[in-house]
PDB file of C-alpha atoms and ligand atoms in Angstrom:
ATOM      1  CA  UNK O   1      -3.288 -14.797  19.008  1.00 75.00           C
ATOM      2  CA  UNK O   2      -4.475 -12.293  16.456  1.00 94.00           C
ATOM      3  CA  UNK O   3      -4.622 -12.736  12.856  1.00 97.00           C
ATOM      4  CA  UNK O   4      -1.890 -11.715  10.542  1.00 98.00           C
ATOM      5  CA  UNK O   5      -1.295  -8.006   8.899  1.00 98.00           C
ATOM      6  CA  UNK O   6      -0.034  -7.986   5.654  1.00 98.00           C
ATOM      7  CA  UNK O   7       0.472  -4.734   3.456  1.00 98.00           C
ATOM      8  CA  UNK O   8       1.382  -4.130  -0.130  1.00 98.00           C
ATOM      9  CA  UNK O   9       3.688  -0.894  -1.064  1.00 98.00           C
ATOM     10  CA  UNK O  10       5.767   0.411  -4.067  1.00 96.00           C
ATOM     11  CA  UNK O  11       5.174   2.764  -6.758  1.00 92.00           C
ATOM     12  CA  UNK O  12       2.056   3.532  -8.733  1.00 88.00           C
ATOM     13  CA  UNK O  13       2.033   1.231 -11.744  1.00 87.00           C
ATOM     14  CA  UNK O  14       4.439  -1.718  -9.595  1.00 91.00           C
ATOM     15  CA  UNK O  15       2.322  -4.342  -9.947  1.00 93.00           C
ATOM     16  CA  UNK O  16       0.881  -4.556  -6.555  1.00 95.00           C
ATOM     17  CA  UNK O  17      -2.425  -4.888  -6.610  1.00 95.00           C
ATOM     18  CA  UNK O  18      -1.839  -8.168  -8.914  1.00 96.00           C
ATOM     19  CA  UNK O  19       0.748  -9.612  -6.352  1.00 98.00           C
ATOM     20  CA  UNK O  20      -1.683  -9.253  -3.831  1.00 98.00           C
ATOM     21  CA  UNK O  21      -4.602 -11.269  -5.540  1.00 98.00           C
ATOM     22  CA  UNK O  22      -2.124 -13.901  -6.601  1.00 98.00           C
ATOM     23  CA  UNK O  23      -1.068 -14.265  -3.250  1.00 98.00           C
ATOM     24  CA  UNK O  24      -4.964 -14.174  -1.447  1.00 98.00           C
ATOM     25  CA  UNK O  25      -5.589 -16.897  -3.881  1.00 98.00           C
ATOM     26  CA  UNK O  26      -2.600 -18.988  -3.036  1.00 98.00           C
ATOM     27  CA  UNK O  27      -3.023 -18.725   0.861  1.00 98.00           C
ATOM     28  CA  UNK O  28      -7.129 -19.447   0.441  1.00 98.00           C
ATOM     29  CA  UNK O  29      -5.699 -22.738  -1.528  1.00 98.00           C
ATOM     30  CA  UNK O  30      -3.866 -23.820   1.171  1.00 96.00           C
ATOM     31  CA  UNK O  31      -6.644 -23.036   2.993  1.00 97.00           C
ATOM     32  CA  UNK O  32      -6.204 -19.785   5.097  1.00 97.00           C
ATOM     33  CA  UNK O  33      -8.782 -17.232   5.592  1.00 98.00           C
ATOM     34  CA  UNK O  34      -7.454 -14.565   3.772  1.00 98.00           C
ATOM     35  CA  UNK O  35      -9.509 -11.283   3.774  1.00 98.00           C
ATOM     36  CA  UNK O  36      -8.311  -8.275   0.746  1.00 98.00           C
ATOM     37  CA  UNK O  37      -8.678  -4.787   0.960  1.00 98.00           C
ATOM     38  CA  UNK O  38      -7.198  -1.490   0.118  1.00 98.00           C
ATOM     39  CA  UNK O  39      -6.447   2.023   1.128  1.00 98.00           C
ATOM     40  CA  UNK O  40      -7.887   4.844   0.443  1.00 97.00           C
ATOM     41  CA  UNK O  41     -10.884   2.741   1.005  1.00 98.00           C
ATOM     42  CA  UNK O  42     -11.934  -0.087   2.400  1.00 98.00           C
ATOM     43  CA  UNK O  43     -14.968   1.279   3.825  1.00 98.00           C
ATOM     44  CA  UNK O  44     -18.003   3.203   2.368  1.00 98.00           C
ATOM     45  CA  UNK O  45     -17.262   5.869   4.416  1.00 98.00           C
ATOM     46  CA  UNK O  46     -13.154   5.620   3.141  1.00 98.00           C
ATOM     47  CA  UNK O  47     -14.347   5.081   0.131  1.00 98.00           C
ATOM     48  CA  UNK O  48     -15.892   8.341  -0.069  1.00 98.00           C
ATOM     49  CA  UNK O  49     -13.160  10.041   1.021  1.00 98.00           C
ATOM     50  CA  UNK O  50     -11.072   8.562  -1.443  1.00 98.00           C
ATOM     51  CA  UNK O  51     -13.233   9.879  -4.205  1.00 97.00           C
ATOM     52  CA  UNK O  52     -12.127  13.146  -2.598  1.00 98.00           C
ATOM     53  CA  UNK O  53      -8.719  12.649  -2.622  1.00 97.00           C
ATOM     54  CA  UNK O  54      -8.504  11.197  -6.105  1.00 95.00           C
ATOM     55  CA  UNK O  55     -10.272  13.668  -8.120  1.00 96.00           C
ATOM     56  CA  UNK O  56      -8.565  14.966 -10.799  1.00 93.00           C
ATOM     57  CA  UNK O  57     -10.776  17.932  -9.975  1.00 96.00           C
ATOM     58  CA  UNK O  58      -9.349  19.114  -6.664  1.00 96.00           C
ATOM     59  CA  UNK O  59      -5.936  20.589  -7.896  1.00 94.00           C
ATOM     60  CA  UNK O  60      -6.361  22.944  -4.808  1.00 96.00           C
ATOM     61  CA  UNK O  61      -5.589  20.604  -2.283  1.00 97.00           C
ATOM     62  CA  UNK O  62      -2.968  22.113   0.271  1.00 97.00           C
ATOM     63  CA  UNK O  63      -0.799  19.547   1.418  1.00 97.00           C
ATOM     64  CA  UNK O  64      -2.203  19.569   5.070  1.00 98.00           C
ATOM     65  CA  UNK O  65      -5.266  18.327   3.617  1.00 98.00           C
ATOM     66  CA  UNK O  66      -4.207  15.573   1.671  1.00 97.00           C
ATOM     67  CA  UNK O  67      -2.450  13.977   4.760  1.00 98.00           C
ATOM     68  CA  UNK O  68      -5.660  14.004   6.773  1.00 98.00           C
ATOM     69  CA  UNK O  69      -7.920  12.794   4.249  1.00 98.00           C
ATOM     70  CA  UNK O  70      -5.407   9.800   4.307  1.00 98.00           C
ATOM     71  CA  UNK O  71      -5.198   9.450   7.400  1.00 98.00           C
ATOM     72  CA  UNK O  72      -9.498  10.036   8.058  1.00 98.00           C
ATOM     73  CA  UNK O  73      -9.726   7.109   5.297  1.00 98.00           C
ATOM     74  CA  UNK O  74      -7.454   5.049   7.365  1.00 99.00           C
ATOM     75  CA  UNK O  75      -8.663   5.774  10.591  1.00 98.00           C
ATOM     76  CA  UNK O  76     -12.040   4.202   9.746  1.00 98.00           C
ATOM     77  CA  UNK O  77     -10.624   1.285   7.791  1.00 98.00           C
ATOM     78  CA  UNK O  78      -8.693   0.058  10.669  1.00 98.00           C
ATOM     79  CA  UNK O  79     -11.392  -0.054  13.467  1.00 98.00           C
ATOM     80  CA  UNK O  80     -14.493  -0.637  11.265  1.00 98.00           C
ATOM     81  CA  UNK O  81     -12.670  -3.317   9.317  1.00 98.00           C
ATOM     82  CA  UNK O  82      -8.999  -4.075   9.797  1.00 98.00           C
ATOM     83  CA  UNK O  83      -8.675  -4.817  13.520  1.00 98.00           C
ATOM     84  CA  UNK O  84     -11.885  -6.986  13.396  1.00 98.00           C
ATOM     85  CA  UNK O  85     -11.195  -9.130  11.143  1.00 98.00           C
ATOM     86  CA  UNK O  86      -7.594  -9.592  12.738  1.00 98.00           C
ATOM     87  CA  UNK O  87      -9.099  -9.914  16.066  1.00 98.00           C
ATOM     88  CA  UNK O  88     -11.266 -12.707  14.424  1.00 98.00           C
ATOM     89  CA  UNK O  89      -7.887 -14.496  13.635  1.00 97.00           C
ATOM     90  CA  UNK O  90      -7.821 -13.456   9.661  1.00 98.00           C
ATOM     91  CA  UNK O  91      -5.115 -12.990   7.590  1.00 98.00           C
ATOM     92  CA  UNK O  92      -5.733  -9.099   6.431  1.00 98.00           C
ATOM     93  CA  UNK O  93      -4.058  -8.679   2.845  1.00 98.00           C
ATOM     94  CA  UNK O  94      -3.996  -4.477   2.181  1.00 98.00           C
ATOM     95  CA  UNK O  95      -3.304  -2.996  -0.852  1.00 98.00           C
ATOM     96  CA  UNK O  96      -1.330   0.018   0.578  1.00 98.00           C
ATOM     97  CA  UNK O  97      -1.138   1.515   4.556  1.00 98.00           C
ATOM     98  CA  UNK O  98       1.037   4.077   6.421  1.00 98.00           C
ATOM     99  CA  UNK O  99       3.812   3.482   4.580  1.00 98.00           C
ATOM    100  CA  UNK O 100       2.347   5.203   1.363  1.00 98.00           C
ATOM    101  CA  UNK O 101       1.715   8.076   3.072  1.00 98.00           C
ATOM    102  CA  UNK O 102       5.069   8.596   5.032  1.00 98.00           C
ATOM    103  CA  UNK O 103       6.525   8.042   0.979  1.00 98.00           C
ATOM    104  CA  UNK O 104       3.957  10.407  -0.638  1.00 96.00           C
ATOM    105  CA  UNK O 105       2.960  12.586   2.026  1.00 97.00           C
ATOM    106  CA  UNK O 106       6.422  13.132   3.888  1.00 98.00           C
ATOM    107  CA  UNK O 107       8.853  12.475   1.043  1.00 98.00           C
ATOM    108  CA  UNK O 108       7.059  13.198  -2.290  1.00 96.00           C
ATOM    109  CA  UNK O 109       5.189  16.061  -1.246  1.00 96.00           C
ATOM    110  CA  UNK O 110       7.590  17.248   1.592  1.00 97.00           C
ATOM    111  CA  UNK O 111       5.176  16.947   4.250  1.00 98.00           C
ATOM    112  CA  UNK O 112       7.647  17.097   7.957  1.00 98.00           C
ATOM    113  CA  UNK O 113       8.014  12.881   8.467  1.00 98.00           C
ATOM    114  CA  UNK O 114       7.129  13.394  12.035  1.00 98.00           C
ATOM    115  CA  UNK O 115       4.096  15.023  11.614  1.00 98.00           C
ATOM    116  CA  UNK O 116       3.046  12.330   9.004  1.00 98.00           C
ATOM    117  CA  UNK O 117       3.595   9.656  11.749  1.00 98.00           C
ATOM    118  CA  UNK O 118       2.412  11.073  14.409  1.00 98.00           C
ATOM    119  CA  UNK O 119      -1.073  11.858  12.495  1.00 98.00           C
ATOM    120  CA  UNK O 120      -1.437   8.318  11.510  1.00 98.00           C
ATOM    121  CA  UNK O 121      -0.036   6.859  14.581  1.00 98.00           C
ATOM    122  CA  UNK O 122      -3.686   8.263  15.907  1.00 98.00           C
ATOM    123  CA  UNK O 123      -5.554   7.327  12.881  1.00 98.00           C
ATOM    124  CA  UNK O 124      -4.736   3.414  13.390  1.00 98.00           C
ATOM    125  CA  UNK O 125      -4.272   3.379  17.113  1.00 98.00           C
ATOM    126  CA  UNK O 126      -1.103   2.428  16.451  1.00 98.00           C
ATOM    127  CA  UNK O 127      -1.300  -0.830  14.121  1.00 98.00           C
ATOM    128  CA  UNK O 128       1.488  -1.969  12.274  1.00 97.00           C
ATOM    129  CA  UNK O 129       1.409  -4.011   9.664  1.00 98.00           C
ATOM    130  CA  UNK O 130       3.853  -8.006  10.475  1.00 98.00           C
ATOM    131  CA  UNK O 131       4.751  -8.143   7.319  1.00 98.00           C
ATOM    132  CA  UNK O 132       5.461  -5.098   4.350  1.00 98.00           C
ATOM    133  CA  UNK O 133       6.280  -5.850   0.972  1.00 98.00           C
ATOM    134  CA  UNK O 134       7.458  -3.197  -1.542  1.00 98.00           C
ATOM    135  CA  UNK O 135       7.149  -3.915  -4.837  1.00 98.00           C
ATOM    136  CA  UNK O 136      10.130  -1.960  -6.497  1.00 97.00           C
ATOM    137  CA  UNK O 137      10.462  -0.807 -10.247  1.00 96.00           C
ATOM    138  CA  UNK O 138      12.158   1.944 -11.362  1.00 95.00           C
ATOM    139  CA  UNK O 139      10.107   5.198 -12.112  1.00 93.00           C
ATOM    140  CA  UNK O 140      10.748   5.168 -15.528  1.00 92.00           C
ATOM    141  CA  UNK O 141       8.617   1.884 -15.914  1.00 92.00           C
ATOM    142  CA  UNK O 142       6.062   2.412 -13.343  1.00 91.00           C
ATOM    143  CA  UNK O 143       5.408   5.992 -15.249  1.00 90.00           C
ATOM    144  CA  UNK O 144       5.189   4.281 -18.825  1.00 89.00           C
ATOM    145  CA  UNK O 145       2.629   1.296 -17.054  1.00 88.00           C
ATOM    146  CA  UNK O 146       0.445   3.976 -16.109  1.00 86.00           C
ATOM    147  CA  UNK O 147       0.627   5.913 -19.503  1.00 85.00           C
ATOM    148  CA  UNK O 148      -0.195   2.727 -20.775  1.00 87.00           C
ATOM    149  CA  UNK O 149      -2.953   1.926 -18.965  1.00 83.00           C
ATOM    150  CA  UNK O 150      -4.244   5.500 -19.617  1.00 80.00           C
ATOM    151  CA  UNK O 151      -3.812   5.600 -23.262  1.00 81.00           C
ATOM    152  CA  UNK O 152      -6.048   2.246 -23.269  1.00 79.00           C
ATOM    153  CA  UNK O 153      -3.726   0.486 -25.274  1.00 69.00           C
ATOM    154  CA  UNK O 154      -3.797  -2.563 -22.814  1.00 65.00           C
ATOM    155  CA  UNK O 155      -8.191  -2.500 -23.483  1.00 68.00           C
ATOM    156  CA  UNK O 156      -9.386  -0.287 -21.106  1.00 67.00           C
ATOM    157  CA  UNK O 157      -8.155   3.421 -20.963  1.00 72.00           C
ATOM    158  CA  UNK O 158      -8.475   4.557 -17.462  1.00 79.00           C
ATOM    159  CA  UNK O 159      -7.633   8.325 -16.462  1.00 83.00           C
ATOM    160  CA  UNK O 160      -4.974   9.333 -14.434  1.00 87.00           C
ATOM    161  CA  UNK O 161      -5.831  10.056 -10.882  1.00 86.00           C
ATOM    162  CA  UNK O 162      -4.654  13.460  -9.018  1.00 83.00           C
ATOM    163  CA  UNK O 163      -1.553  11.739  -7.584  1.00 81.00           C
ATOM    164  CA  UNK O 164      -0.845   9.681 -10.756  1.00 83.00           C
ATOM    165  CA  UNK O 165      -0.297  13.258 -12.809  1.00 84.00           C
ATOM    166  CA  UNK O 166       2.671  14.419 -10.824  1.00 82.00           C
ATOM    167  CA  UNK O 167       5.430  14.665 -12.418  1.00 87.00           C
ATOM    168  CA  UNK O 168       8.766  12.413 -12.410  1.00 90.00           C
ATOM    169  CA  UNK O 169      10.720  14.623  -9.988  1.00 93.00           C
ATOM    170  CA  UNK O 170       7.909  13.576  -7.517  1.00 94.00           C
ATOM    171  CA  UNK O 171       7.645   9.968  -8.299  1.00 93.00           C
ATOM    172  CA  UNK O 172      11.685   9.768  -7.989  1.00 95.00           C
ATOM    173  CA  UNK O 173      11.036  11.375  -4.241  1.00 96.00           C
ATOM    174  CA  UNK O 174       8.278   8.690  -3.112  1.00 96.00           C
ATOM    175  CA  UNK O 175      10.851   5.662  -4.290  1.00 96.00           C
ATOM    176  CA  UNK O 176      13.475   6.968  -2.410  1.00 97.00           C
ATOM    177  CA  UNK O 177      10.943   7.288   0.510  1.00 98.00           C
ATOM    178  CA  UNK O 178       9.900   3.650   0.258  1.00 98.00           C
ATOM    179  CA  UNK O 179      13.997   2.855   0.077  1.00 98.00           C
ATOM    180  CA  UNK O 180      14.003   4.701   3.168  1.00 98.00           C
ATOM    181  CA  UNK O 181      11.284   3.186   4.679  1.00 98.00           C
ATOM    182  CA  UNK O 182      13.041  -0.151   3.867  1.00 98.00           C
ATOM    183  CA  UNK O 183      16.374   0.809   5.730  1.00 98.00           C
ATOM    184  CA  UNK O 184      14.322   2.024   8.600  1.00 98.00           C
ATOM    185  CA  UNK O 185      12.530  -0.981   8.952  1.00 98.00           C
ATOM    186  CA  UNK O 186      14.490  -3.865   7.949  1.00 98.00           C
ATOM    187  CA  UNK O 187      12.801  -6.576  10.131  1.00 97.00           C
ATOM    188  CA  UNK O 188       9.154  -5.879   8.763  1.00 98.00           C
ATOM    189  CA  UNK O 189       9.817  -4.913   5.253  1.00 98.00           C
ATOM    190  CA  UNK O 190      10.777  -7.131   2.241  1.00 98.00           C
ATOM    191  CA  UNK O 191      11.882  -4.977  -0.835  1.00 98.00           C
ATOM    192  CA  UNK O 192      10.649  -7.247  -4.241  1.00 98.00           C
ATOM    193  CA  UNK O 193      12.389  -7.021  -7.647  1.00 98.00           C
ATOM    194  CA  UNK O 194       9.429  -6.006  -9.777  1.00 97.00           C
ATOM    195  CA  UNK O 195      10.950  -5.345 -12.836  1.00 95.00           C
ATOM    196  CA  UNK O 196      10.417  -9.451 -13.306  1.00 96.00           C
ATOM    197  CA  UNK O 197       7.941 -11.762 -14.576  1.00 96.00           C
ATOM    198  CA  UNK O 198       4.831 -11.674 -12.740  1.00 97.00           C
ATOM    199  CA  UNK O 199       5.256 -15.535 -11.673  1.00 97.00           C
ATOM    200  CA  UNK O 200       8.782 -14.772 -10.359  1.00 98.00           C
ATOM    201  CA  UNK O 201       7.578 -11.989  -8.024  1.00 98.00           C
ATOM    202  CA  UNK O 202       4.560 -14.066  -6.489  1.00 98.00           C
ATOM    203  CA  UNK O 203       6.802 -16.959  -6.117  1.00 98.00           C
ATOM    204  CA  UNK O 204       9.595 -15.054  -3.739  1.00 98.00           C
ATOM    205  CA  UNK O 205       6.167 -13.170  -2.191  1.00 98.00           C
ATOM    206  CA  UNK O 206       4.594 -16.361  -1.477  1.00 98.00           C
ATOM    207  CA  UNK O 207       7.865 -18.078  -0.359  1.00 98.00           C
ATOM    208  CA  UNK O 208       8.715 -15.455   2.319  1.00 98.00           C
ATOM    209  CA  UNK O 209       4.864 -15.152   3.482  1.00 98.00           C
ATOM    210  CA  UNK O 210       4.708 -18.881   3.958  1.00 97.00           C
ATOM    211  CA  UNK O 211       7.815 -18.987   6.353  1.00 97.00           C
ATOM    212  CA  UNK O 212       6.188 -16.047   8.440  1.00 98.00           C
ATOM    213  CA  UNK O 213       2.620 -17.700   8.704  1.00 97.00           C
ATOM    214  CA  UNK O 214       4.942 -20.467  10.139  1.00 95.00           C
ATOM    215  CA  UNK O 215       6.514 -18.313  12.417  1.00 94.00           C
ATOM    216  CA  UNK O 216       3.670 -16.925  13.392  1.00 92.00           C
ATOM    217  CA  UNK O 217       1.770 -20.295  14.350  1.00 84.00           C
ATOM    218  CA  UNK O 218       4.546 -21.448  16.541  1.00 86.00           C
ATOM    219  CA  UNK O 219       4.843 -18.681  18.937  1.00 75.00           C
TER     220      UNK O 219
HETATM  221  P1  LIG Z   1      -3.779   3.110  -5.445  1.00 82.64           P
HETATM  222  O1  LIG Z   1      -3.497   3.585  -6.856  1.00 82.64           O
HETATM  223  O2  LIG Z   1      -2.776   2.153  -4.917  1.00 82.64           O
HETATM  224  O3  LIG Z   1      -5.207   2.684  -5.236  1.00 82.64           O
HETATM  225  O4  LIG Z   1      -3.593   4.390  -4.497  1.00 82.64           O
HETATM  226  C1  LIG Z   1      -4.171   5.573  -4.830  1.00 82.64           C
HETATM  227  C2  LIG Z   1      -3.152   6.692  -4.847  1.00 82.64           C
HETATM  228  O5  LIG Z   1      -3.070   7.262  -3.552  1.00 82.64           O
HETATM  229  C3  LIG Z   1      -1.756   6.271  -5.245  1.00 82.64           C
HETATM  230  O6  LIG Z   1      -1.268   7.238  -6.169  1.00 82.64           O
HETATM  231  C4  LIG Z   1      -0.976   6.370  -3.978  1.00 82.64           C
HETATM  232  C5  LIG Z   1      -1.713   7.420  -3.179  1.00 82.64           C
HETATM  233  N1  LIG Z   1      -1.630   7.296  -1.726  1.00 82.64           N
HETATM  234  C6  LIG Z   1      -1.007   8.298  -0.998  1.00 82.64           C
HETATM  235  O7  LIG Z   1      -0.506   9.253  -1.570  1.00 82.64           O
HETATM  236  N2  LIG Z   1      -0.995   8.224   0.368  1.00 82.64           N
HETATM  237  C7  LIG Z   1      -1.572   7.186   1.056  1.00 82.64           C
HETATM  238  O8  LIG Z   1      -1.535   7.145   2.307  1.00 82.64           O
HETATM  239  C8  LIG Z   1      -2.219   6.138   0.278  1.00 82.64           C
HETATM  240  C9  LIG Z   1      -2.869   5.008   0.990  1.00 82.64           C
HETATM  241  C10 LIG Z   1      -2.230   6.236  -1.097  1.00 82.64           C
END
């Protein structure tokens, strides 16, 4: 039996990346071997394409582009360092996968939904993640989280990337794709209140990804 896929989704400024430390350190307590990792990136060579991607600079970008750089990211993520450490019995914990692109790509940008599976479908061989969750806020507070964070007011101002700068008509698109992407796939994907304390989030995350661990062991 492989290890165990595990991906994080939702809106820019949800929360995710938090959840998904939170719950790496809960499942190492209890003594899994957890492994964390993210996409765009993941690799040095994703990681360089995710510099490409991100730039505020490249405001040229057609559309075509920005769902193969994705998907190029991806493709060497999964078989340099997903699938190995899943074949090597690991839980994988990643901060983002397919999903994000089928909301950003396909929905947000209006990329044909097809196309944007069938592209990454090839990139990953085909690996799909056991267990999604989305971390759901509405776009009014994911926007002002990022502004936030930008402004510096929480410490450190960080700059909005290329994606972050789109505007709210765009953000409203990619939550409605990852509410579609919910109803599509009910059996893999968990949609998580996370307009809630931080503790209250990891404790239904953690709740749900301890009965499916379970699962998993006794087939
Ligand atoms: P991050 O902020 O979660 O690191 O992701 C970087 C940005 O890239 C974020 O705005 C979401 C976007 N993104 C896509 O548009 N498509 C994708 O396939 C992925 C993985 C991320």
């Amino acid at each position: 039996m492989d290890g165990i896929f595990i991906t994080f989704e939702g809106p820019d400024g949800a929360g995710k990346t938090t959840q998904l430390r939170k719950l790496a350190e809960e499942l190492r307590e209890n003594g899994h071997d957890v492994v964390v990792t993210r996409e765009p990136g993941g690799t040095v060579i994703s990681d360089q394409i995710r510099g490409i991607i991100l730039d505020p600079i490249n405001q040229e970008m057609v559309d075509q582009a920005e769902v193969l750089l994705y998907a190029a990211s991806r493709a060497q993520h999964v078989h340099e360092f997903i699938l190995p450490a899943l074949k090597a019995k690991r839980i994988v914990l990643c901060d983002r996968f397919i999903d994000a692109s089928i909301a950003y790509q396909a929905y947000g940008l209006g990329v044909d939904v097809e196309t944007v599976k069938a592209v990454n479908r090839f990139a990953s061989s085909g690996l799909q993640a056991t267990r999604t969750y989305i971390l759901d806020v509405p776009v009014e507070v994911s926007l002002a989280r990022l502004h936030h964070r930008a402004s510096g007011s929480g410490g450190i101002a960080q700059q909005l990337d290329r994606i972050e700068q789109k505007n709210v008509e765009y953000h409203s698109r990619v939550r409605a794709g990852f509410h579609q992407i919910a109803a599509d796939h009910q059996k893999r994907v968990r949609v998580i209140d996370a307009n809630r304390s931080e503790d209250e989030i990891a404790g239904d995350i953690l709740a749900d990804c301890k009965r499916l661990i379970e699962e998993h062991l006794s087939v």
